[in-house]
mmCIF file of C-alpha atoms in Angstrom:
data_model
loop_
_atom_site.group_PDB
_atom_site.id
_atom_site.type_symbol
_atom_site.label_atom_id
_atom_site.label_comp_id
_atom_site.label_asym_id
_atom_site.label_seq_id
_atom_site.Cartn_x
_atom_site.Cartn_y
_atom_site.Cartn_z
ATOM 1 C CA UNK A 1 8.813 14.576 -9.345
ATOM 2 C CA UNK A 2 7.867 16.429 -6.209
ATOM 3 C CA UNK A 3 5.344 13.038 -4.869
ATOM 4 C CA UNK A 4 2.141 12.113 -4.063
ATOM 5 C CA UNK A 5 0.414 14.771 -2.009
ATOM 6 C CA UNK A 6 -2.721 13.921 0.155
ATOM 7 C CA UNK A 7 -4.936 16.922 1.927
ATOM 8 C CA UNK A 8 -5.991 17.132 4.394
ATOM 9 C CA UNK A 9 -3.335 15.203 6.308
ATOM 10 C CA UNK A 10 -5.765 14.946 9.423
ATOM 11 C CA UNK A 11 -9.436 15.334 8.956
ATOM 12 C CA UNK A 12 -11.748 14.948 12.637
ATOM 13 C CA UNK A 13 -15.143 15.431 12.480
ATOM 14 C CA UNK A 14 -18.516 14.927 14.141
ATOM 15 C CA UNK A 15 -20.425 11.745 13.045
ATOM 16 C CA UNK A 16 -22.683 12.110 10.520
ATOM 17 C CA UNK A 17 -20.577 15.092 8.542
ATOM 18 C CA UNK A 18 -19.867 15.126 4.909
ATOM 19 C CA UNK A 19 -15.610 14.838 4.498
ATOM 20 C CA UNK A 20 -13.407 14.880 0.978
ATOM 21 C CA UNK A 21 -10.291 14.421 0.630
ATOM 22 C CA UNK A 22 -7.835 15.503 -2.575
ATOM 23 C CA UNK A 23 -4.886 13.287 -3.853
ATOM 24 C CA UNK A 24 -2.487 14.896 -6.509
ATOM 25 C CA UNK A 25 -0.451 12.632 -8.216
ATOM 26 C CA UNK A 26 2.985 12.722 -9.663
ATOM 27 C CA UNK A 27 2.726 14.073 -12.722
ATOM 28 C CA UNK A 28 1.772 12.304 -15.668
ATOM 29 C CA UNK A 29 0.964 9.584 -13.816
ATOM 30 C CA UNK A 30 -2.309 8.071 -15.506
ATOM 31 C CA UNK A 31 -3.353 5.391 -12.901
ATOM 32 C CA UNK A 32 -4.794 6.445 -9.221
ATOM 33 C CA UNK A 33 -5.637 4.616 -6.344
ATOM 34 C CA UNK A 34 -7.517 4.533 -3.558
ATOM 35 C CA UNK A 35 -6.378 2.678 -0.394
ATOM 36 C CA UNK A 36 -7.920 2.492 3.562
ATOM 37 C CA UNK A 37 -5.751 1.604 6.392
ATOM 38 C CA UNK A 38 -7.095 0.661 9.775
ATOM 39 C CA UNK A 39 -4.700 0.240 12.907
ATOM 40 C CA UNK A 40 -3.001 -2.689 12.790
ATOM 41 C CA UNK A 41 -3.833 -3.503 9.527
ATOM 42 C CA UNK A 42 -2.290 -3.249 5.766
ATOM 43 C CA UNK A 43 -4.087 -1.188 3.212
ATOM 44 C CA UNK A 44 -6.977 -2.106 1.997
ATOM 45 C CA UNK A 45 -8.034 -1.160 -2.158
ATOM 46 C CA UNK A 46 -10.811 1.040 -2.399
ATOM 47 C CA UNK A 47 -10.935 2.137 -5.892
ATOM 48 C CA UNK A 48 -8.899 2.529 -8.861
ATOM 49 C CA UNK A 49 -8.578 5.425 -12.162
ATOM 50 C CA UNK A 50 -7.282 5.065 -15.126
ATOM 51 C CA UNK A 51 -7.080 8.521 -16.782
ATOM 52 C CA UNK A 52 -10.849 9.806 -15.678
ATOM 53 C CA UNK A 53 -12.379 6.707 -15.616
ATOM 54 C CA UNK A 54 -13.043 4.371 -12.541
ATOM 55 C CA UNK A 55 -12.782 0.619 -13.378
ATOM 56 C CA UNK A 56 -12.925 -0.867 -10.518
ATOM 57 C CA UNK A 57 -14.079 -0.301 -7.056
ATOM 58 C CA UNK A 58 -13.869 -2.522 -3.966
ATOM 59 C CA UNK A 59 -17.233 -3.902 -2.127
ATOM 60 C CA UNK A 60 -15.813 -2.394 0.476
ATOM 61 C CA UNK A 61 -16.984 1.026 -0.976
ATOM 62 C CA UNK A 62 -20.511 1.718 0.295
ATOM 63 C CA UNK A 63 -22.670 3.859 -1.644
ATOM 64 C CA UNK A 64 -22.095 6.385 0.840
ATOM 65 C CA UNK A 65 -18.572 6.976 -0.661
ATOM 66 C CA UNK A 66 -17.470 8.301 -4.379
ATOM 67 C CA UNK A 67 -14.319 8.962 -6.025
ATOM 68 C CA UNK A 68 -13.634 11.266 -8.800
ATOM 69 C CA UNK A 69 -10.598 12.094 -10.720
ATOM 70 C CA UNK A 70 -11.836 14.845 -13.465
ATOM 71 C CA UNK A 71 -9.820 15.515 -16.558
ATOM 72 C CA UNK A 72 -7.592 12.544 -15.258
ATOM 73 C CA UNK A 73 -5.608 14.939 -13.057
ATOM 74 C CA UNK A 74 -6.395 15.091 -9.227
ATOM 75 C CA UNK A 75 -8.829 12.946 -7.212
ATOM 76 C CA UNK A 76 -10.938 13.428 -4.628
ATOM 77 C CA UNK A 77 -13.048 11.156 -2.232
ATOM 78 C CA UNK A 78 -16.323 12.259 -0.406
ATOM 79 C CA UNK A 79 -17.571 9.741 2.481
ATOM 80 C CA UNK A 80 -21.037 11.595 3.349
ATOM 81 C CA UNK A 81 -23.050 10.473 6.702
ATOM 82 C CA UNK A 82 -19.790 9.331 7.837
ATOM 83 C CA UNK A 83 -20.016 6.353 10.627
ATOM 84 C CA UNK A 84 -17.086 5.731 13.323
ATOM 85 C CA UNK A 85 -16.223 2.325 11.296
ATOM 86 C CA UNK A 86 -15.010 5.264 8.858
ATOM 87 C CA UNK A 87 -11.974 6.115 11.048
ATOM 88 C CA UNK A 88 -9.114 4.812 9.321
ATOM 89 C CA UNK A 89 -6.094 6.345 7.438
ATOM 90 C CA UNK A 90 -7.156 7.112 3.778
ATOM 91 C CA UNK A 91 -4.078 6.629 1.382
ATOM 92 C CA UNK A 92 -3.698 7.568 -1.968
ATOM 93 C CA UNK A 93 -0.883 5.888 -4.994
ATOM 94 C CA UNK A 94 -0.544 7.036 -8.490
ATOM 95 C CA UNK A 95 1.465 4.837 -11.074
ATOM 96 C CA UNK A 96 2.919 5.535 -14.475
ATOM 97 C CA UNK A 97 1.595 2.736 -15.939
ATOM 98 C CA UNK A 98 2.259 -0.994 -17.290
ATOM 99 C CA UNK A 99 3.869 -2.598 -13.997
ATOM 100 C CA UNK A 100 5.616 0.523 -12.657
ATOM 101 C CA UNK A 101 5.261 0.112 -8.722
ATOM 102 C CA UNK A 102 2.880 2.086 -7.062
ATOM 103 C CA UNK A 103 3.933 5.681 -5.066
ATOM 104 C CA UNK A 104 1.785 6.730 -1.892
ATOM 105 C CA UNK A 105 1.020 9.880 -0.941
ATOM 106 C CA UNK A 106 1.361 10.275 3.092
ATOM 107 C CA UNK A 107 -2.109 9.824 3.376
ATOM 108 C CA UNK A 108 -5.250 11.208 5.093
ATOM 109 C CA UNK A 109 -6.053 10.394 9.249
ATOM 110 C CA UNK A 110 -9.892 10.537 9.507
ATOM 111 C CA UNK A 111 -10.874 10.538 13.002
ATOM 112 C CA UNK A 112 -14.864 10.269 13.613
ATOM 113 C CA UNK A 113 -15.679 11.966 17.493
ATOM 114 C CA UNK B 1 -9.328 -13.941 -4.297
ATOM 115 C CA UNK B 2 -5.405 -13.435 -3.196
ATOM 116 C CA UNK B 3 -4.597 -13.622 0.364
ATOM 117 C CA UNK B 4 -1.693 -12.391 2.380
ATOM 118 C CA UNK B 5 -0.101 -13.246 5.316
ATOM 119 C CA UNK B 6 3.008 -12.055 7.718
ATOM 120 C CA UNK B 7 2.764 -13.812 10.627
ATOM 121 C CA UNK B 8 5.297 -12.249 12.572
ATOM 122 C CA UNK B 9 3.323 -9.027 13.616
ATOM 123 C CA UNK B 10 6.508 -7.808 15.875
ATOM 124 C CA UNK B 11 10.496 -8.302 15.183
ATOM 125 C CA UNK B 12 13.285 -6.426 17.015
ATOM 126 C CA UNK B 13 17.094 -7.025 16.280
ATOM 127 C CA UNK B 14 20.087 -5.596 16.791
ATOM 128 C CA UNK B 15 22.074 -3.211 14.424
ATOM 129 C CA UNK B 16 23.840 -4.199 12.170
ATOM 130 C CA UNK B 17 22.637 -7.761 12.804
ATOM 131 C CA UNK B 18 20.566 -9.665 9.849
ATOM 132 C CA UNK B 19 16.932 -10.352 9.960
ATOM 133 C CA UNK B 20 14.382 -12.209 7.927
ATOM 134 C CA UNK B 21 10.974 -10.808 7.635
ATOM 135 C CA UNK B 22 8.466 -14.183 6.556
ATOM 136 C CA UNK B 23 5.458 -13.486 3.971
ATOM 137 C CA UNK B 24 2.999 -15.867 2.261
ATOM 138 C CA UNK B 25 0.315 -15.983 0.308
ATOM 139 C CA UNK B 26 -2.417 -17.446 -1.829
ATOM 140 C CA UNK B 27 -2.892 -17.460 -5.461
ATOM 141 C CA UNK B 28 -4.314 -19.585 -8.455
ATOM 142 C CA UNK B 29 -2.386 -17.246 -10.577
ATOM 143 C CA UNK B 30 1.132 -18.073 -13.039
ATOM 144 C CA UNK B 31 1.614 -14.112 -13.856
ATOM 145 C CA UNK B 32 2.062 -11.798 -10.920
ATOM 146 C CA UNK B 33 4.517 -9.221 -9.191
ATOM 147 C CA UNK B 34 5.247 -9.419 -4.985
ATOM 148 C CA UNK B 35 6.329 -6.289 -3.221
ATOM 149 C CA UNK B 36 7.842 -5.066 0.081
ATOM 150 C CA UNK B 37 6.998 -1.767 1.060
ATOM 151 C CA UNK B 38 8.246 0.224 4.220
ATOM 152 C CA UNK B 39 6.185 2.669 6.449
ATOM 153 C CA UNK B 40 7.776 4.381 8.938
ATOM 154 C CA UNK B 41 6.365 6.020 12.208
ATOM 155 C CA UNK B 42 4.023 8.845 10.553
ATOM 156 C CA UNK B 43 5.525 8.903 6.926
ATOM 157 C CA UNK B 44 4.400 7.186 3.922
ATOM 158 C CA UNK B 45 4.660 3.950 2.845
ATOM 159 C CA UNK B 46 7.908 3.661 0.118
ATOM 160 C CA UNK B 47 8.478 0.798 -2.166
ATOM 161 C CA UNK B 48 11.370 -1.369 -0.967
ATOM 162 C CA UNK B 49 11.893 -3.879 -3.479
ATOM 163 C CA UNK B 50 9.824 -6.339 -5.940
ATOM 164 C CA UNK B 51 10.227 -9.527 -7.521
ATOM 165 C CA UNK B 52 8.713 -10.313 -10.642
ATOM 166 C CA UNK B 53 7.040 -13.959 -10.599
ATOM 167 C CA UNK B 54 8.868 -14.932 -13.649
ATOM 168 C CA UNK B 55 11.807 -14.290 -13.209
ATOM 169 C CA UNK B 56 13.643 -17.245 -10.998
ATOM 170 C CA UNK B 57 16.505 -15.057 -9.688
ATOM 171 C CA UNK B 58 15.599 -13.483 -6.719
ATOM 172 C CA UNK B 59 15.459 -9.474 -6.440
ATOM 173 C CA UNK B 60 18.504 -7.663 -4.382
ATOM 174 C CA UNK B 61 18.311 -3.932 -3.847
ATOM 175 C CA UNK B 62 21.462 -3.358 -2.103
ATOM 176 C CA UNK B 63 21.128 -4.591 1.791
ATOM 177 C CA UNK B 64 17.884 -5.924 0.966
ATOM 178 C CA UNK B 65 17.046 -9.282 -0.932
ATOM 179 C CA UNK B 66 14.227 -11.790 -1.200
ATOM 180 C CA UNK B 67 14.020 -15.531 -0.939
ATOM 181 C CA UNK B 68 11.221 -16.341 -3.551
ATOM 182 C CA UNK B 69 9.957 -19.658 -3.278
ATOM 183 C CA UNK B 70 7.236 -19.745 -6.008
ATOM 184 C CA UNK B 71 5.978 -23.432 -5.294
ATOM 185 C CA UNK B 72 6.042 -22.831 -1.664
ATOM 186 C CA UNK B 73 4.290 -19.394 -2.200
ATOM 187 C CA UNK B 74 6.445 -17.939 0.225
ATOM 188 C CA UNK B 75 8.357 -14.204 -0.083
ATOM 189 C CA UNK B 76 10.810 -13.740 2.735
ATOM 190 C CA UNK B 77 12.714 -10.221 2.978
ATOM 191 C CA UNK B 78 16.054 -10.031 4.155
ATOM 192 C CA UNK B 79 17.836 -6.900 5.964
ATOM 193 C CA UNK B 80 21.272 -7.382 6.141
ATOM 194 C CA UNK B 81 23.777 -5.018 8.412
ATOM 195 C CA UNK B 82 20.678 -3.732 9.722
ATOM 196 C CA UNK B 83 20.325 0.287 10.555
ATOM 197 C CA UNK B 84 18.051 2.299 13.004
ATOM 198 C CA UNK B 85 16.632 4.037 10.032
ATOM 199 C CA UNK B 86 15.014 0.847 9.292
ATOM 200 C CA UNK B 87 12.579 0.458 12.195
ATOM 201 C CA UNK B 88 9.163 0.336 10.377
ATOM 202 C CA UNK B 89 6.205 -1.617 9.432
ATOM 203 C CA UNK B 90 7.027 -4.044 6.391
ATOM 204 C CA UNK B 91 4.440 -4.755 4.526
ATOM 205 C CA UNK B 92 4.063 -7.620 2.155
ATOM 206 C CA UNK B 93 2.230 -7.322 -0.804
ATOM 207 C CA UNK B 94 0.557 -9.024 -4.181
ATOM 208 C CA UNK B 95 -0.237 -7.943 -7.491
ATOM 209 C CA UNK B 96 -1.950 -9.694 -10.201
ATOM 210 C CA UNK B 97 -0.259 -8.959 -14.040
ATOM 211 C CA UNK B 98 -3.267 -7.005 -15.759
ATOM 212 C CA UNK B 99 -5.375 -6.113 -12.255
ATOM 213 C CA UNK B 100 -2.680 -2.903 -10.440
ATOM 214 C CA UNK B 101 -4.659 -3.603 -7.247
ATOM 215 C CA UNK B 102 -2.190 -4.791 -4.409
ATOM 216 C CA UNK B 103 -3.452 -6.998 -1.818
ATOM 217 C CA UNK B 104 -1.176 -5.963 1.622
ATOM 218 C CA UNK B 105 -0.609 -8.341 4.392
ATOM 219 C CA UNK B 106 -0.819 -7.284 8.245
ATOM 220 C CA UNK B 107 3.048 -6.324 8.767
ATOM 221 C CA UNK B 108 5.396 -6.570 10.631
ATOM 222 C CA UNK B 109 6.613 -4.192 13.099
ATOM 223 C CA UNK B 110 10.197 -4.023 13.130
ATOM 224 C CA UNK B 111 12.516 -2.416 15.328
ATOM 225 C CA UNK B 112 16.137 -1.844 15.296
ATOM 226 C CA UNK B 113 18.108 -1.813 18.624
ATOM 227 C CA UNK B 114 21.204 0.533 18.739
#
């Protein structure tokens, strides 16, 4: 069980860029999730994978953001035309299932200049 | 929708002193599970304990343990013999049986004074 792992841990870019992050899971975990943190705040659910499919994503996802998780392995996230209200820590939880608690991955800083 | 709320955004103690961390929140539902996560400065955010709504006994993971009030809605965490190693934000949070999301609170910041 080596954890969640999140990369980049620290993504800056210009507004306007394309950004993706990648979240491995622990291991034959089959659930994923998708979480935003802004300062001062708790997380906040983005989206959610069971296996490769996504059942349910937040209204707070704008159609400028998708999630994938292909073969039910790794994810990744792509914000495209990203916005400064994008700026935020992007964290990541995989889950073995049933009502087994979820594990975070340290999570992604995106700073917007 | 489930809501929430810590409404003690800062806490500071003394170590090995005891401290109560308050959490409510809002839900129509019978079925659910409550959580306390940690997050220290810069790391990630580690499960702490969890009380299944069910279950009348409250949850005790060594020096932590919860007072679950289910009619009041209320979720209080308590740190006994308090360390340094436990300055962090506590996070409350909600999850519906049969929907995995978890709704989080705000937090509390807590500190530990040597």
């Amino acid at each position: 069980d080596t954890g969640v792992s999140q990369d980049p841990r620290h993504k800056i870019t210009k507004r306007g860029q394309n950004v993706t992050f990648r979240c491995d899971p622990i291991s034959e975990h089959n659930r994923l999730y998708w979480y935003r943190q802004t300062l001062g705040q708790g997380p906040e659910f983005l989206t959610y994978f069971q296996n490769e499919a996504q059942l349910e994503k937040s209204r707070l996802l704008s159609d400028r953001f998708s999630a994938e998780r292909p073969k039910g392995s790794f994810s990744t996230l792509e914000i495209q035309r990203t916005e400064q209200g994008d700026s935020a820590m992007y964290l990541c939880a995989s889950q073995g299932g049933g009502n087994q608690p979820q594990h975070f991955g340290d999570g992604t800083r995106l700073s917007i200049l | 929708a489930q809501t929430v709320t810590q409404s003690q955004p800062e806490m500071s103690v003394q170590e090995a002193e005891t401290v109560t961390l308050s959490c409510t929140y809002d839900t129509s539902e019978s079925n659910y599970y409550l959580f306390w996560y940690k997050q220290p400065p810069s790391r990630q955010m580690i499960l702490v304990i969890r009380q299944e709504a069910y279950k009348q006994q409250n949850a005790t993971e060594n020096r932590f343990s919860v007072n679950f009030q289910k009619a009041a809605k209320s979720f209080s965490l308590k740190i006994s013999d308090s360390q340094l190693g436990d300055t962090a934000m506590y996070f409350c949070a909600f999850m519906n049986t049969g929907n995995e999301k978890l709704t989080f609170g705000t937090g509390t910041r807590l500190t530990i004074i040597p």
